[in-house]
């Protein structure tokens, strides 16, 4: 049975901070009827800390049946995220990782990069990437020598603001920019709306 959104009330999203600019824009435009809590994006650097923080937030807000905006692989490659969702009785978006969610989820990332040859950059990922090029140029290039290039994923049409940082990362990593995907917000909006519908 389809229930009208106005009868549902606002959903609560618990999201990775990587998506904060996009989700806040969708909410401000009225394209998603939800409140949102954003966890620190740097929790990605420690799976255990992310697991514990996400679990605590889900427990704290369980009465609102929050929807989780994280990728399947954000806690590791052994179904850790799905196990946590099952334990907490929570619905999450259908996306492999953050980039997949921006592309529309459900594995669309694998259509773009089936062989995992590319490094994807969004504004948030630029900050992460800069932490990976702190060695010598040779050390940096060795770190990325299995990849063929960079794909820019532009959700807010603002990647020109990061041009110098992208060029610096490209030079230090030895990875050329191969593509610039202007994806907008529709992909992320769709995966969030789908998860909200499944949460009722």
Coordinates of C-alpha atoms in Angstrom, one line a residue:
X1 CA 0.0 0.0 0.0
X2 CA 1.3 3.4 -0.9
X3 CA 1.2 5.9 2.0
X4 CA 1.3 9.6 1.2
X5 CA 4.4 11.3 2.5
X6 CA 2.4 14.0 4.3
X7 CA 0.8 11.2 6.4
X8 CA 4.2 9.7 7.3
X9 CA 5.8 12.7 9.0
X10 CA 9.4 13.5 8.7
X11 CA 11.9 10.7 8.5
X12 CA 15.2 10.8 10.3
X13 CA 18.4 10.2 8.3
X14 CA 21.6 9.2 10.0
X15 CA 24.3 9.9 7.4
X16 CA 28.0 10.0 6.8
X17 CA 29.2 13.6 7.0
X18 CA 30.5 13.1 3.5
X19 CA 26.9 13.7 2.2
X20 CA 26.1 16.7 4.4
X21 CA 26.3 19.4 1.7
X22 CA 24.1 17.3 -0.7
X23 CA 21.5 16.2 1.9
X24 CA 21.2 19.7 3.4
X25 CA 20.5 21.1 -0.1
X26 CA 17.9 18.4 -0.8
X27 CA 16.2 19.2 2.5
X28 CA 16.4 23.0 2.0
X29 CA 14.8 22.6 -1.5
X30 CA 12.0 20.5 0.0
X31 CA 13.0 17.5 -2.2
X32 CA 13.4 15.3 0.8
X33 CA 11.1 15.5 3.8
X34 CA 13.5 14.6 6.6
X35 CA 15.6 15.6 9.5
X36 CA 19.3 14.6 9.3
X37 CA 22.1 13.7 11.7
X38 CA 25.6 13.6 10.3
X39 CA 28.4 11.5 11.8
X40 CA 32.0 12.7 11.4
X41 CA 33.2 11.7 8.0
X42 CA 36.6 10.9 9.4
X43 CA 35.1 7.9 11.2
X44 CA 35.7 6.2 7.9
X45 CA 39.3 5.9 8.8
X46 CA 38.5 3.5 11.7
X47 CA 35.8 0.8 11.1
X48 CA 35.5 0.0 14.8
X49 CA 34.9 3.7 15.7
X50 CA 32.4 4.1 12.9
X51 CA 30.6 0.9 13.9
X52 CA 30.3 2.0 17.5
X53 CA 29.3 5.5 16.7
X54 CA 26.6 4.4 14.2
X55 CA 25.3 1.8 16.6
X56 CA 25.1 4.3 19.4
X57 CA 23.2 6.8 17.2
X58 CA 20.8 4.2 16.0
X59 CA 20.1 3.1 19.6
X60 CA 19.6 6.7 20.7
X61 CA 17.1 7.5 18.0
X62 CA 15.5 4.1 17.5
X63 CA 12.0 5.4 18.3
X64 CA 12.1 7.4 15.0
X65 CA 13.2 4.4 13.0
X66 CA 16.1 6.2 11.3
X67 CA 17.2 5.5 7.8
X68 CA 21.0 5.0 7.4
X69 CA 22.9 6.7 4.6
X70 CA 26.1 4.7 4.4
X71 CA 27.4 2.3 1.8
X72 CA 27.4 -1.5 2.2
X73 CA 31.2 -1.5 2.4
X74 CA 31.7 1.3 4.8
X75 CA 32.4 -1.1 7.7
X76 CA 34.4 -3.6 5.7
X77 CA 34.0 -6.3 3.1
X78 CA 32.5 -9.1 5.1
X79 CA 28.8 -7.9 5.4
X80 CA 29.6 -5.9 8.6
X81 CA 27.2 -3.1 7.6
X82 CA 24.3 -5.4 6.8
X83 CA 24.9 -7.3 10.1
X84 CA 24.7 -4.1 12.0
X85 CA 21.5 -3.1 10.2
X86 CA 19.9 -6.5 11.0
X87 CA 21.0 -6.2 14.6
X88 CA 19.4 -2.7 14.9
X89 CA 16.4 -3.5 12.7
X90 CA 17.3 -0.6 10.5
X91 CA 16.9 0.2 6.8
X92 CA 19.8 1.6 4.8
X93 CA 20.3 2.9 1.3
X94 CA 21.1 0.5 -1.5
X95 CA 24.6 1.6 -2.3
X96 CA 28.0 0.0 -2.3
X97 CA 29.8 3.1 -1.0
X98 CA 29.5 6.9 -1.0
X99 CA 30.3 7.2 -4.7
X100 CA 27.7 4.5 -5.6
X101 CA 25.1 6.4 -3.7
X102 CA 25.8 9.7 -5.6
X103 CA 25.5 7.7 -8.9
X104 CA 22.1 6.3 -7.9
X105 CA 23.1 3.2 -5.9
X106 CA 22.4 -0.5 -6.6
X107 CA 25.9 -1.1 -8.0
X108 CA 25.9 1.7 -10.6
X109 CA 29.5 2.3 -9.6
X110 CA 30.4 -1.0 -11.2
X111 CA 28.9 0.2 -14.5
X112 CA 31.3 3.1 -14.5
X113 CA 34.4 1.2 -13.1
X114 CA 33.8 -2.6 -13.3
X115 CA 37.5 -3.4 -12.9
X116 CA 38.3 -0.9 -10.0
X117 CA 40.8 1.0 -12.1
X118 CA 39.9 4.6 -11.0
X119 CA 40.2 6.9 -8.0
X120 CA 37.0 8.9 -7.5
X121 CA 37.1 12.5 -6.3
X122 CA 34.3 14.5 -4.7
X123 CA 34.9 17.6 -2.5
X124 CA 34.9 15.4 0.6
X125 CA 37.1 12.8 -1.1
X126 CA 39.6 15.5 -2.0
X127 CA 40.2 16.0 1.7
X128 CA 40.7 12.2 2.2
X129 CA 43.0 12.0 -0.8
X130 CA 45.3 14.7 0.4
X131 CA 46.1 12.5 3.4
X132 CA 47.4 9.9 1.0
X133 CA 50.1 12.0 -0.7
X134 CA 52.2 13.1 2.2
X135 CA 55.3 11.1 1.1
X136 CA 57.8 11.8 -1.7
X137 CA 56.5 11.9 -5.2
X138 CA 57.9 8.4 -5.9
X139 CA 56.2 7.0 -2.7
X140 CA 52.9 8.6 -3.6
X141 CA 53.0 7.3 -7.1
X142 CA 53.8 3.8 -5.9
X143 CA 50.7 3.9 -3.7
X144 CA 48.5 4.5 -6.7
X145 CA 50.4 2.5 -9.4
X146 CA 47.6 -0.1 -9.8
X147 CA 45.1 2.6 -10.9
X148 CA 44.7 4.2 -14.3
X149 CA 43.3 7.6 -13.4
X150 CA 40.9 9.9 -11.6
X151 CA 37.2 10.3 -12.2
X152 CA 35.6 13.5 -10.8
X153 CA 32.1 13.1 -9.4
X154 CA 30.4 16.5 -9.3
X155 CA 27.1 16.5 -7.4
X156 CA 26.9 20.2 -6.6
X157 CA 28.3 21.7 -9.8
X158 CA 31.2 23.2 -7.8
X159 CA 34.3 21.2 -8.6
X160 CA 35.9 24.1 -10.4
X161 CA 36.5 25.5 -6.9
X162 CA 38.8 22.5 -6.3
X163 CA 40.7 22.7 -9.5
X164 CA 44.1 23.5 -8.0
X165 CA 43.8 20.8 -5.3
X166 CA 42.7 18.2 -8.0
X167 CA 45.7 19.2 -10.2
X168 CA 48.0 18.9 -7.2
X169 CA 46.7 15.4 -6.3
X170 CA 46.9 14.4 -9.9
X171 CA 50.6 15.4 -10.1
X172 CA 51.5 13.9 -6.8
X173 CA 49.7 10.6 -7.4
X174 CA 50.7 10.3 -11.1
X175 CA 47.0 9.7 -12.0
X176 CA 45.5 11.7 -14.9
X177 CA 42.0 13.0 -14.7
X178 CA 40.1 10.7 -17.1
X179 CA 36.5 11.9 -16.7
X180 CA 34.3 14.5 -15.0
X181 CA 30.8 13.2 -14.2
X182 CA 28.3 15.9 -13.5
X183 CA 25.8 13.7 -11.6
X184 CA 23.7 16.3 -9.7
X185 CA 21.6 15.3 -6.7
X186 CA 19.1 13.0 -8.4
X187 CA 21.0 9.8 -7.8
X188 CA 21.4 10.4 -4.0
X189 CA 17.8 11.7 -3.8
X190 CA 16.6 8.5 -5.4
X191 CA 18.4 6.1 -3.1
X192 CA 17.3 8.1 0.0
X193 CA 13.7 8.1 -1.1
X194 CA 13.8 4.4 -1.8
X195 CA 15.2 3.7 1.7
X196 CA 12.6 6.0 3.3
X197 CA 9.8 4.1 1.5
X198 CA 11.2 0.8 2.6
X199 CA 11.4 2.0 6.2
X200 CA 7.6 2.2 6.6

